[in-house]
CSV table of C-alpha atoms and ligand atoms in Angstrom, one decimal:
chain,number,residue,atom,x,y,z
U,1,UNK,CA,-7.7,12.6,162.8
U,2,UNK,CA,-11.2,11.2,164.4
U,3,UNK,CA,-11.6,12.9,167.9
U,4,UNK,CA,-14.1,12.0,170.7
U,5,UNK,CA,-14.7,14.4,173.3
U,6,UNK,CA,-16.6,12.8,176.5
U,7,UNK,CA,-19.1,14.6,178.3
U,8,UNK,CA,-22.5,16.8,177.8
U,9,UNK,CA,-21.7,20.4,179.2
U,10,UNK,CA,-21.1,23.9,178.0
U,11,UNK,CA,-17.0,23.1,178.7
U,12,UNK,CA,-17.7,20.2,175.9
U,13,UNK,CA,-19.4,22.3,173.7
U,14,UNK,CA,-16.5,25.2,174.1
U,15,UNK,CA,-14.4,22.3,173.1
U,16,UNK,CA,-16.1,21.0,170.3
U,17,UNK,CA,-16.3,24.6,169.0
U,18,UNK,CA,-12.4,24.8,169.1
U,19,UNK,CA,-11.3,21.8,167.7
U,20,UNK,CA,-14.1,22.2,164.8
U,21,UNK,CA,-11.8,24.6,163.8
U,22,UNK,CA,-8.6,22.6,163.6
U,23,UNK,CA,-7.2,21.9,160.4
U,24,UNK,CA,-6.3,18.2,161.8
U,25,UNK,CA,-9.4,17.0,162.5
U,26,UNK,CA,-11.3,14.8,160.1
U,27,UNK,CA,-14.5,13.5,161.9
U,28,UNK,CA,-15.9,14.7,165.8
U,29,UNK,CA,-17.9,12.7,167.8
U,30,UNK,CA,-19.0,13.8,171.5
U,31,UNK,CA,-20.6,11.4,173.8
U,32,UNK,CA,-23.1,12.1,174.9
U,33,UNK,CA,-23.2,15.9,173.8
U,34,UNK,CA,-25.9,18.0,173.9
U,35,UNK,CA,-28.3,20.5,171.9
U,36,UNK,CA,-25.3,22.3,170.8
U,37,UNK,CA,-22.3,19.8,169.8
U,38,UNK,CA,-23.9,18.1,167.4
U,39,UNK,CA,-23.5,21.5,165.2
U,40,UNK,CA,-20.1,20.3,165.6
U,41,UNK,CA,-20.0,16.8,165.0
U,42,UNK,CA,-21.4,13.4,165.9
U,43,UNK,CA,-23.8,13.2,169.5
U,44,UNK,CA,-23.8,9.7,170.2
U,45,UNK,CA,-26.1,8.6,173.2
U,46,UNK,CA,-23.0,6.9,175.6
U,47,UNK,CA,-22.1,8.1,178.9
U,48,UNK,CA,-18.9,9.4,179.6
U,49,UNK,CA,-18.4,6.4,181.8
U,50,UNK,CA,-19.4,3.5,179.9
U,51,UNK,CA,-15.8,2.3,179.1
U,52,UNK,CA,-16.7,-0.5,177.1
U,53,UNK,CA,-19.1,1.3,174.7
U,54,UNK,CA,-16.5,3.6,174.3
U,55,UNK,CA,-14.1,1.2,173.1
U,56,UNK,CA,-16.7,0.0,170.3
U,57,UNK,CA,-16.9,3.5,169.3
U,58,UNK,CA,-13.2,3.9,168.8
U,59,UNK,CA,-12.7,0.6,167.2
U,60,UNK,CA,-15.6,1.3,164.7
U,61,UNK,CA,-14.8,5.0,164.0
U,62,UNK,CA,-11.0,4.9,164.0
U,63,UNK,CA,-10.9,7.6,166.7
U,64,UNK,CA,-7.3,8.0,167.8
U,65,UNK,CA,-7.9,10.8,170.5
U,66,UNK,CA,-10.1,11.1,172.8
U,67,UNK,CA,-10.7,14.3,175.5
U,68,UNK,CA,-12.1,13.7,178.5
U,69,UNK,CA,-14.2,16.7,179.8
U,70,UNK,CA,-15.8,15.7,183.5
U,71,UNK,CA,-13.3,14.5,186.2
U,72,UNK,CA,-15.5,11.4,186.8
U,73,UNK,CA,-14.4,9.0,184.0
U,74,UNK,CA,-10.6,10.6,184.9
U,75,UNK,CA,-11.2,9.3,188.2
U,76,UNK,CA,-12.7,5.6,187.2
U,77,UNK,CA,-9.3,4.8,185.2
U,78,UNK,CA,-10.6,5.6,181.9
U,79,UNK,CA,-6.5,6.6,181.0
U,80,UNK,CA,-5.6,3.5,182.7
U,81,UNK,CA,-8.9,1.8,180.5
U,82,UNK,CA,-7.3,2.9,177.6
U,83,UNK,CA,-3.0,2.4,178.4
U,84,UNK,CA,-4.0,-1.4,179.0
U,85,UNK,CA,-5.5,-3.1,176.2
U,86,UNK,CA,-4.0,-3.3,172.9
U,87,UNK,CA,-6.9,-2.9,170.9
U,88,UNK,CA,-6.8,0.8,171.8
U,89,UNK,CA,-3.6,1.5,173.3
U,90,UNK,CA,-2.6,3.3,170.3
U,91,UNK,CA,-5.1,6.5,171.5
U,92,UNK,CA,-4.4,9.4,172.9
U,93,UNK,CA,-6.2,10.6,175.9
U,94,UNK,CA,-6.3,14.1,176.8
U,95,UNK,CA,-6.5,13.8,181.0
U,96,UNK,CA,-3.9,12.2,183.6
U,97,UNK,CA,-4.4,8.2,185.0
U,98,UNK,CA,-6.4,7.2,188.4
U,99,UNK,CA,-3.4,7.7,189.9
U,100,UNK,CA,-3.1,11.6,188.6
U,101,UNK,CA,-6.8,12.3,189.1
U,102,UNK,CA,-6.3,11.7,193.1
U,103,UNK,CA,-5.1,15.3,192.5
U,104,UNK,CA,-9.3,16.1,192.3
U,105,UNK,CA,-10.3,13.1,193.5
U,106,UNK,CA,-8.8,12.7,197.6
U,107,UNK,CA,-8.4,16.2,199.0
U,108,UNK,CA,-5.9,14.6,201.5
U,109,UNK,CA,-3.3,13.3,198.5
U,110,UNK,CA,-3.4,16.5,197.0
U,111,UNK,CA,-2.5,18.1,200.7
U,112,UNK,CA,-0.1,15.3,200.7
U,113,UNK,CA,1.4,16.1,197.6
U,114,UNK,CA,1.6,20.1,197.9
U,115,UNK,CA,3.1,19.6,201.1
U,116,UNK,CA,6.0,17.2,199.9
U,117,UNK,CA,6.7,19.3,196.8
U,118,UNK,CA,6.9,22.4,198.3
U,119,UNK,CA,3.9,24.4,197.1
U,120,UNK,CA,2.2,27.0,199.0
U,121,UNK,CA,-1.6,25.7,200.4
U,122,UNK,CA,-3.3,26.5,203.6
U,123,UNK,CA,-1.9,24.1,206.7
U,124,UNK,CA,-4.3,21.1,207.3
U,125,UNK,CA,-4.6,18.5,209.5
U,126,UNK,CA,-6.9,15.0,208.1
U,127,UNK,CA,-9.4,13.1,209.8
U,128,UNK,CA,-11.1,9.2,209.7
U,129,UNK,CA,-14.2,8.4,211.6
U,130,UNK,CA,-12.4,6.8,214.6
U,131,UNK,CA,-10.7,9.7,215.2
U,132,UNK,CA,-13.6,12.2,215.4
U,133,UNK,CA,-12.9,12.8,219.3
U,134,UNK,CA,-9.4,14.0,218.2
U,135,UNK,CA,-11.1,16.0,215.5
U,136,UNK,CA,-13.5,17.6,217.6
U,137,UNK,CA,-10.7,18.5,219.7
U,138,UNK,CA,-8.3,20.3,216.9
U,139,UNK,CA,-11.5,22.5,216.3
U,140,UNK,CA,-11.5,24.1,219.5
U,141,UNK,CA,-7.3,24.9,219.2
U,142,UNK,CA,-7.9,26.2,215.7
U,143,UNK,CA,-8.8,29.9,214.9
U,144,UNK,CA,-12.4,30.6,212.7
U,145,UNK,CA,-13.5,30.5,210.0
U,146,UNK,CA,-13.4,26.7,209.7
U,147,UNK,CA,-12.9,24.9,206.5
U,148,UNK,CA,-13.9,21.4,206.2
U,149,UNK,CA,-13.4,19.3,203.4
U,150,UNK,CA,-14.7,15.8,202.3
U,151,UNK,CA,-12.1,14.2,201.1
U,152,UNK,CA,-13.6,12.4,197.9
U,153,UNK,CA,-16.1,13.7,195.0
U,154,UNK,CA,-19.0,15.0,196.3
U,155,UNK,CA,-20.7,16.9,193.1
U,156,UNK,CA,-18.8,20.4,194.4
U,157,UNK,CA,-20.9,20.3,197.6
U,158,UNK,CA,-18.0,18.5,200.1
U,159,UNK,CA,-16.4,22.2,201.0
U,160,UNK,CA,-18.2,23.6,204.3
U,161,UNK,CA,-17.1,27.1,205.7
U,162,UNK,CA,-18.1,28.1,209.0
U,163,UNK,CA,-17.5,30.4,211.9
U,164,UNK,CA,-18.7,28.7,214.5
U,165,UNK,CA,-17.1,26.2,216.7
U,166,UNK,CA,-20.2,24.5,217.7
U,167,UNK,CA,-21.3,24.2,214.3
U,168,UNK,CA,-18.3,23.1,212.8
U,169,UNK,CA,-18.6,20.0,215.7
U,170,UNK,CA,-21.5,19.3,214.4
U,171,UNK,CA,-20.9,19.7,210.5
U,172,UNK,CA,-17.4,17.5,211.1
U,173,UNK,CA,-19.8,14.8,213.4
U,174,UNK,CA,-22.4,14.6,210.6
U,175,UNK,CA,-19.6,14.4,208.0
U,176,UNK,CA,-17.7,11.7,209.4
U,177,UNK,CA,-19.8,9.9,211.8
U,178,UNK,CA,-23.1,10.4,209.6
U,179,UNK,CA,-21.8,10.2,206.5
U,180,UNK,CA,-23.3,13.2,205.3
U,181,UNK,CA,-21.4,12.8,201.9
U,182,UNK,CA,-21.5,9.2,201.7
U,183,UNK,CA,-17.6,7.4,201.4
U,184,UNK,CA,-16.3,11.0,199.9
U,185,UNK,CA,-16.7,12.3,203.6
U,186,UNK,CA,-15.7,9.1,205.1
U,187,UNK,CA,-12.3,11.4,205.6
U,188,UNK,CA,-12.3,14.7,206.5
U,189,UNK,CA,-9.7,17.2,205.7
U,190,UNK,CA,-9.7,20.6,208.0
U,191,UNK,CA,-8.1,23.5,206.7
U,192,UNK,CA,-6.5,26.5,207.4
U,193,UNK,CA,-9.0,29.6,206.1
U,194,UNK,CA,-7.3,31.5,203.0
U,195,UNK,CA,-8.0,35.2,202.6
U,196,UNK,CA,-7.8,37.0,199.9
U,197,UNK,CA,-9.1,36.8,196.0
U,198,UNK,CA,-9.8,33.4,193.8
U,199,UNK,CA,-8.9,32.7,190.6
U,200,UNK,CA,-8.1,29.8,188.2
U,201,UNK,CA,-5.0,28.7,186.2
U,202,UNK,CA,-5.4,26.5,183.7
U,203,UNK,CA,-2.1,23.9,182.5
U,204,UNK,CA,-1.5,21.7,179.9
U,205,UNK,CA,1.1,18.9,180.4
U,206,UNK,CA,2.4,15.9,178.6
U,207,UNK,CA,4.1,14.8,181.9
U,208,UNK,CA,7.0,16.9,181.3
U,209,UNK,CA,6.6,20.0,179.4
U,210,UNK,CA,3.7,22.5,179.6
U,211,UNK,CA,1.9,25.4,178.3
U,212,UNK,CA,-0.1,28.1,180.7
U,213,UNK,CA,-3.4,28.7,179.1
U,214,UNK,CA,-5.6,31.7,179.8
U,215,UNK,CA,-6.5,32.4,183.1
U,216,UNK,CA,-9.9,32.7,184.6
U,217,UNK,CA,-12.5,33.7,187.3
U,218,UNK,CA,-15.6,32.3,188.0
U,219,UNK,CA,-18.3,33.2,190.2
U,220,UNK,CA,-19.9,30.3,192.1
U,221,UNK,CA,-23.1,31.5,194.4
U,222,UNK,CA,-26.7,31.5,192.5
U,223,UNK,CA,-27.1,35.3,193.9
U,224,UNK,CA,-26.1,38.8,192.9
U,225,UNK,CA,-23.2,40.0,194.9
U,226,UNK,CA,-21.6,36.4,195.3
U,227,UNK,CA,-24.6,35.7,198.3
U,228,UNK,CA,-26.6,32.7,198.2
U,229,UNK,CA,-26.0,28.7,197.5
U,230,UNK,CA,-22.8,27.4,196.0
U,231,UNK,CA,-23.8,26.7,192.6
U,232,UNK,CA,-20.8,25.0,189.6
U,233,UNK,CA,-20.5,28.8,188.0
U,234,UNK,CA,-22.6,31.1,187.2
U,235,UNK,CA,-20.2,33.0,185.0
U,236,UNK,CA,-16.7,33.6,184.4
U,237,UNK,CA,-14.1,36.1,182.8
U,238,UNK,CA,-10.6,35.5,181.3
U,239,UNK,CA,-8.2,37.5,181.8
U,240,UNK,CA,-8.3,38.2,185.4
U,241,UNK,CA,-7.5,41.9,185.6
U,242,UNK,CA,-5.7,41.2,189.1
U,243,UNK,CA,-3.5,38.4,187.9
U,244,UNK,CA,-0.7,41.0,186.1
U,245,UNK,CA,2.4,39.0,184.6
U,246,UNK,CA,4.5,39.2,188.1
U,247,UNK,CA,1.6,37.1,190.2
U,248,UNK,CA,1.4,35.0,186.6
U,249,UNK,CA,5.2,34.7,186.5
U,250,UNK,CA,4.7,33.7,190.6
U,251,UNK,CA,2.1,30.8,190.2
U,252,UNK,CA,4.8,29.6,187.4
U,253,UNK,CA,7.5,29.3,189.4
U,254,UNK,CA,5.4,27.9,192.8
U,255,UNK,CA,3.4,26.5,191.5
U,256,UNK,CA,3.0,25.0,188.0
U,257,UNK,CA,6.8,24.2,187.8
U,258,UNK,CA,6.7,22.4,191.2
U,259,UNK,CA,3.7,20.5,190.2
U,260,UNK,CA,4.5,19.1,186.4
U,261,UNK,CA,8.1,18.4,188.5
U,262,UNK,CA,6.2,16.4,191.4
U,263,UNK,CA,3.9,14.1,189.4
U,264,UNK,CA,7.1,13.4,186.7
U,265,UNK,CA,9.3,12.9,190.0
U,266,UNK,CA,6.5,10.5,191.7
U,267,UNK,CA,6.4,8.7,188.5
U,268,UNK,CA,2.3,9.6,188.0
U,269,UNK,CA,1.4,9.3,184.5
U,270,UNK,CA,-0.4,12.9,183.7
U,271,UNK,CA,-0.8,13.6,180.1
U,272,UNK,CA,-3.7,16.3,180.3
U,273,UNK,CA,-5.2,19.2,181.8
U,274,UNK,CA,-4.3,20.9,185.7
U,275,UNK,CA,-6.9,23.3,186.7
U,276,UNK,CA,-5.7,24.8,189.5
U,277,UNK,CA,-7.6,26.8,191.8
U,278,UNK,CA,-5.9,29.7,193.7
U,279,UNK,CA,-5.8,32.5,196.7
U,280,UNK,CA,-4.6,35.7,195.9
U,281,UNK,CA,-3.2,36.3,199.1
U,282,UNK,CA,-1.4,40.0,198.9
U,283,UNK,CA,0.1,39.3,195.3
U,284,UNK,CA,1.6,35.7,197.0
U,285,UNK,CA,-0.5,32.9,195.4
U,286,UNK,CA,-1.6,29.9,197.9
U,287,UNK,CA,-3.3,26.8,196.1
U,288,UNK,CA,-6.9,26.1,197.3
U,289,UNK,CA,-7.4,22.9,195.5
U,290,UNK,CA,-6.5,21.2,191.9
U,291,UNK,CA,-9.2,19.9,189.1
U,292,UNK,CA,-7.8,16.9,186.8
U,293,UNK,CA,-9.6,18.4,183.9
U,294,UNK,CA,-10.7,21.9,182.9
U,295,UNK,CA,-13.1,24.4,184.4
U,296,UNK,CA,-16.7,25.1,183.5
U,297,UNK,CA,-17.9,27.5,182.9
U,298,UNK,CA,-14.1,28.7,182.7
U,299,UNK,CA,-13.3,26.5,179.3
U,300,UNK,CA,-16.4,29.0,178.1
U,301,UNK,CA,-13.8,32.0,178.4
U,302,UNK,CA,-10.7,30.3,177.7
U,303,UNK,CA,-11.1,28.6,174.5
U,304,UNK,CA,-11.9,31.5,173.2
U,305,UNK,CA,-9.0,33.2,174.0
U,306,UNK,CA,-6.5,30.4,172.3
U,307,UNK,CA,-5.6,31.1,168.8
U,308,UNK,CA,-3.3,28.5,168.3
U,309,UNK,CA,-4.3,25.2,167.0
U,310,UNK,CA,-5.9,23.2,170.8
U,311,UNK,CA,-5.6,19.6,168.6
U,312,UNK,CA,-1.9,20.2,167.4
U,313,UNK,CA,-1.7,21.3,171.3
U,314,UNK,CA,-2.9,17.9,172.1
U,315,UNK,CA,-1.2,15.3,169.6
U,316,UNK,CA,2.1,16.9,171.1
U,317,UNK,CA,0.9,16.1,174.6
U,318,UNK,CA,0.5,12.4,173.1
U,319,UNK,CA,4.1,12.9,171.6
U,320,UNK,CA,5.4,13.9,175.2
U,321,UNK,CA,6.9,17.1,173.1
U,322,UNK,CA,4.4,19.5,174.3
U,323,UNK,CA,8.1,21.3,175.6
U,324,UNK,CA,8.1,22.2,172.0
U,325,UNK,CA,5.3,24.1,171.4
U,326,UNK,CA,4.1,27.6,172.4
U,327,UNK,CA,0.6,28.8,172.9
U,328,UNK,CA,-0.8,31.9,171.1
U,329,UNK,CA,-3.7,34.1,172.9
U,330,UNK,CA,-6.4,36.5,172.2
U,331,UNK,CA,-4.9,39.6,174.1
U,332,UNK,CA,-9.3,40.6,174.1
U,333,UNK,CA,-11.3,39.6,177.3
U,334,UNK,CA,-13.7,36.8,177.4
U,335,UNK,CA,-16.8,37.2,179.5
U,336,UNK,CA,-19.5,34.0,180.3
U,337,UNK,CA,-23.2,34.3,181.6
U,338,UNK,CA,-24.2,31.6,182.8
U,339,UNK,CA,-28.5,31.0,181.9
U,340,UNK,CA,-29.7,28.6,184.6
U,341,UNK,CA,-33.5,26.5,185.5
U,342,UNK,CA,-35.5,28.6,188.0
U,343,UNK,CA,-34.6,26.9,191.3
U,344,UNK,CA,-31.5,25.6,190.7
U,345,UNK,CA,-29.0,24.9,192.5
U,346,UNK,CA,-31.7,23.2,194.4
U,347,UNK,CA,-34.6,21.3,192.7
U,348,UNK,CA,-35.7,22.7,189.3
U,349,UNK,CA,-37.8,21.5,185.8
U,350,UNK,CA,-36.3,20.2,182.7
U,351,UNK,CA,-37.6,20.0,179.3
U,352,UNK,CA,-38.6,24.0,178.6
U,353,UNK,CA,-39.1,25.0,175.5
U,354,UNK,CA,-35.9,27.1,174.4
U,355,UNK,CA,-36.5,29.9,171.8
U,356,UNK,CA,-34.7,33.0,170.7
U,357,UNK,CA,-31.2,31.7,169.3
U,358,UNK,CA,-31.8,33.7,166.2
U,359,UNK,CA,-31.7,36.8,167.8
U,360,UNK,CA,-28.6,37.0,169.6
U,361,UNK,CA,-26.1,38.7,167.7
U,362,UNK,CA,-22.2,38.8,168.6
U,363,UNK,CA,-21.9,35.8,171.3
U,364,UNK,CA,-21.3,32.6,171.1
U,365,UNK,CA,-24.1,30.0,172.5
U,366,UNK,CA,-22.8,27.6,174.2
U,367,UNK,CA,-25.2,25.3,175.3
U,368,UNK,CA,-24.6,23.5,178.8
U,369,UNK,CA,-27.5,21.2,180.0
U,370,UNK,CA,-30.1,21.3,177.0
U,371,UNK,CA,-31.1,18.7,174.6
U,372,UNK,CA,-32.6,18.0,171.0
U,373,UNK,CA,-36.1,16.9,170.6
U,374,UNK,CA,-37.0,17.0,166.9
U,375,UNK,CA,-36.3,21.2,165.4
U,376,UNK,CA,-36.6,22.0,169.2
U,377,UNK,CA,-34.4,22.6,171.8
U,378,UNK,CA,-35.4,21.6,175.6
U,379,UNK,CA,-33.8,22.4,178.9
U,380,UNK,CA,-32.1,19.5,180.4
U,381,UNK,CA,-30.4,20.5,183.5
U,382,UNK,CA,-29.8,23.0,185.9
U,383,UNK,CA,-27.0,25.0,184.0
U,384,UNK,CA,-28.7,25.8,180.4
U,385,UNK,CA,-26.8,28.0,178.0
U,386,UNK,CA,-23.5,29.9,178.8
U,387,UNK,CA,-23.4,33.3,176.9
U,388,UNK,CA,-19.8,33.9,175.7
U,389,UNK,CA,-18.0,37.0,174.6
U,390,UNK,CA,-14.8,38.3,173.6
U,391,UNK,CA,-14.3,42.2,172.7
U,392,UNK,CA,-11.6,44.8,173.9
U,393,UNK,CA,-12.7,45.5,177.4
U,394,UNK,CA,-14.7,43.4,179.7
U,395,UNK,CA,-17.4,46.4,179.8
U,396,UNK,CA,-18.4,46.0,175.8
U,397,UNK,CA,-17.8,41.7,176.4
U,398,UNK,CA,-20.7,41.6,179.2
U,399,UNK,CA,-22.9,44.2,177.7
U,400,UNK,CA,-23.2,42.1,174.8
U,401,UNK,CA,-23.7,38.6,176.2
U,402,UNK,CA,-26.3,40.2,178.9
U,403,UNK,CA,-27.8,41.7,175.9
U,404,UNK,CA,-28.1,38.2,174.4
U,405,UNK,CA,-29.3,36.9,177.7
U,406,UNK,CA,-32.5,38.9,177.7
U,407,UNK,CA,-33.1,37.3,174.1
U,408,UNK,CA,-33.3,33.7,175.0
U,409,UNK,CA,-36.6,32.6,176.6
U,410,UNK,CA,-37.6,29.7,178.1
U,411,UNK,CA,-40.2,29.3,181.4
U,412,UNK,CA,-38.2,30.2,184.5
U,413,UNK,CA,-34.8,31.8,183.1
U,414,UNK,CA,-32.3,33.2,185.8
U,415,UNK,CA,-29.2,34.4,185.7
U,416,UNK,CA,-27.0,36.8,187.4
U,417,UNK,CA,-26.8,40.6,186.0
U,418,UNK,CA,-23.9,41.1,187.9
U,419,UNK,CA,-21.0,39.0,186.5
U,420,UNK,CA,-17.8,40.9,186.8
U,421,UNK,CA,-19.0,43.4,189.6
U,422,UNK,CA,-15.8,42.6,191.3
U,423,UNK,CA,-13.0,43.8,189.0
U,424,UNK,CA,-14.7,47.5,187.6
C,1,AMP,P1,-13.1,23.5,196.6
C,1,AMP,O1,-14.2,22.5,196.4
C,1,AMP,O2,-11.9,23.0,197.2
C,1,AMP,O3,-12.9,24.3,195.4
C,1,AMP,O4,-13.7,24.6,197.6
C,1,AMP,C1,-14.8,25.3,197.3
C,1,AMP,C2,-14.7,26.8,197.6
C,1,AMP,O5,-14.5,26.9,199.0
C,1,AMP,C3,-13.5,27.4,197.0
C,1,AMP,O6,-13.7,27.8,195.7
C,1,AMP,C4,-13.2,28.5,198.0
C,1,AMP,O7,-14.1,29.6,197.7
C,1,AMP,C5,-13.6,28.0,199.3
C,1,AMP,N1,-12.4,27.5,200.0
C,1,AMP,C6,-11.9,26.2,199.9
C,1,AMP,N2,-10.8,26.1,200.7
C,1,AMP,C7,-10.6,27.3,201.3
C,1,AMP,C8,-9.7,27.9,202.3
C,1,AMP,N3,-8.7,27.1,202.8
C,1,AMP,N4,-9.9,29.1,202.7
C,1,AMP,C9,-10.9,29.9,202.2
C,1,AMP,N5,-11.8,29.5,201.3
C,1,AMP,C10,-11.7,28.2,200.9
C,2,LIG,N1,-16.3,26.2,187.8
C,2,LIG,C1,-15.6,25.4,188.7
C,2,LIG,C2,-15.4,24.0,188.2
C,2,LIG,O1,-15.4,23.7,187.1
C,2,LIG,O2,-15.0,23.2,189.1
């Protein structure tokens, strides 16, 4: 079959390197891609969002499955795109409808939803710009730290943490009554703090049946020791050593199970990926938030760790018989560095000359914001390369892929020496 992956990062790359090695695939095409996927298959200059271009690609390259990497064109409808016109109803498309992607997309309906389905979260209470005074009020009866949430997409800046009253005023003031995040914060969602350690469980689901795939931990801030600015993941490993099959066998049956049952029960068309984000509270699992689509840079660590065939994986989600099907893992661990542009997560330069590939030996490259100019590669965002390896322990996996790290070179390289610190 033809396949289309949407999207440009080192998730899309991580998927175009899997499914390259399906024996059902024909031709690739990723749109728009980067540096990397076109090793892969076809980079063709549309943005994941440009619906009706990507129904001329389709059309023209018989492409009967398309995977959807960033929750943005998840969000816009592009299932619901697809499901209504004839012309390319036939498709399958690897991420839930609109109505699914509320999951990622409105913290409050996925409170909403957790709450009426039973599954463990912190407590919350919501709030609208008109009723700021009540807000401001329900800080001072609530215990620190405080956690306030935009409601809507806000690039993975909308959380805010805080320990002081005053300042949480003031942060839940300029959310709602400055629109700090635009619309997304035109809502704000205050939540009950979660202690404990985070991980991420990753589903697949036609809607009815599922498969677990590996599970993962990423490390967010830009500085060593987890300090510093939020950034989207500076690294990640797969397994998590503290997720042992009984908290596994826990998130299943709380979690997972409860969830597939929920959106089936609600009648929420969801034929894709769950990333679900979690506390380990004490060996009890509480869920933080869901993604509609999978992590990066966790899909860095996790599709390397699937042996099984991910496109037979995916046609039986568009058979609705994923219930069928079992997954088979890489018992190894899977480490990620994450190579980023000097400044980010704040402002940083694009276009660096990349140089070095040659020499990395037992990793695999995936590139995350870079681009092609000619034989050169250029830096083109502020997440450049992600450094993956799998090997028996997690010791010899980030040896390597640091080892690798010091071998790429381009001006202003940073990236954290310390992935992993955590779990030794
Ligand atoms: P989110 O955008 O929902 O993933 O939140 C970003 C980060 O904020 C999470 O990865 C957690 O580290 C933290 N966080 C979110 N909600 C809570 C909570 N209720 N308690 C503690 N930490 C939280
Ligand atoms: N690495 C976190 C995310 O993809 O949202």
């Amino acid at each position: 079959m033809n396949v289309l992956i949407l999207g440009s990062g080192g998730r899309e790359h991580a998927f175009s390197w899997k499914i390259a090695q399906s024996k059902k695939l024909s031709k690739l095409f990723i749109a728009p891609g980067n540096a990397g996927t076109k090793d892969f298959g076809v980079n063709v200059p549309i943005a994941a969002d440009d619906f009706p271009s990507i129904k001329k690609l389709v059309l023209k390259e018989n492409i009967t499955m398309v995977v959807v990497g960033p929750e943005d064109p998840l969000v816009k409808g592009i299932y619901d795109f697809f499901f209504a016109d004839k012309e390319i109803a036939h498709v399958t498309v690897i991420g839930p409808s609109a109505q699914g992607a509320q999951l990622e997309g409105s913290k409050e309906f996925s409170k909403k939803f957790m709450i009426k389905h039973g599954i463990p979260t912190a407590a919350y209470a919501s709030f609208t710009k008109e009723q700021l005074a009540e807000g401001l009020k329900y800080l001072e009866t609530i215990q620190p730290p405080f956690v306030l949430k935009a409601d809507g997409l806000a690039a993975g800046k909308g959380v805010v943490i805080l320990d002081n009253v005053k300042e949480a005023q003031r942060e839940l003031t300029d959310m709602l009554a400055h629109a700090k995040f635009g619309v997304a914060s035109s809502k704000v969602v205050i939540e009950q703090f979660l202690k404990g350690i985070e991980l991420s469980v990753f589903v697949l689901t036609d809607g009815n049946g599922y498969v677990i795939l590996p599970s993962a931990k990423d490390y967010k801030r830009i500085g060593e020791g987890d300090t510093g600015l939020n950034t989207g993941g500076m690294g990640a490993i797969s397994p998590v050593p503290f997720a042992n099959a009984e908290f596994l066998k826990k998130v299943e049956e709380r979690v997972v199970i409860p969830t597939v049952a929920g959106l089936k029960k609600e009648g929420i068309d969801y034929k894709g990926f769950i990333f679900i984000g979690l506390m380990n509270d004490g060996g009890d699992p509480q869920v933080i938030e869901y993604n509609v689509r999978m992590g990066d840079p966790e899909t860095e660590v996790v599709m390397p760790r699937i042996k099984s065939d991910v496109l037979e994986l995916f046609e039986a989600v568009g058979q609705g018989k994923l219930s069928e099907k079992k997954i088979e893992l890489d018992d190894r661990t899977c480490v990620t560095v994450m190579l980023v542009a000097g400044g980010y997560p704040g402002d940083y330069e694009k276009g660096k000359t990349m140089t070095g590939f040659e020499n990395c030996t037992g990793s695999m490259l995936f590139h995350a914001g870079t681009k092609s100019d000619g034989d050169k590669v250029l830096t083109n965002g502020g997440r450049i390369l992600a450094i993956s390896t799998i090997a028996p322990t997690m010791k010899e996996a980030l040896a390597t892929s640091f080892a690798n790290a010091e071998k790429i070179n381009y001006e202003g390289k940073y990236y954290r020496h310390d992935i992993g610190f955590d779990l030794v």
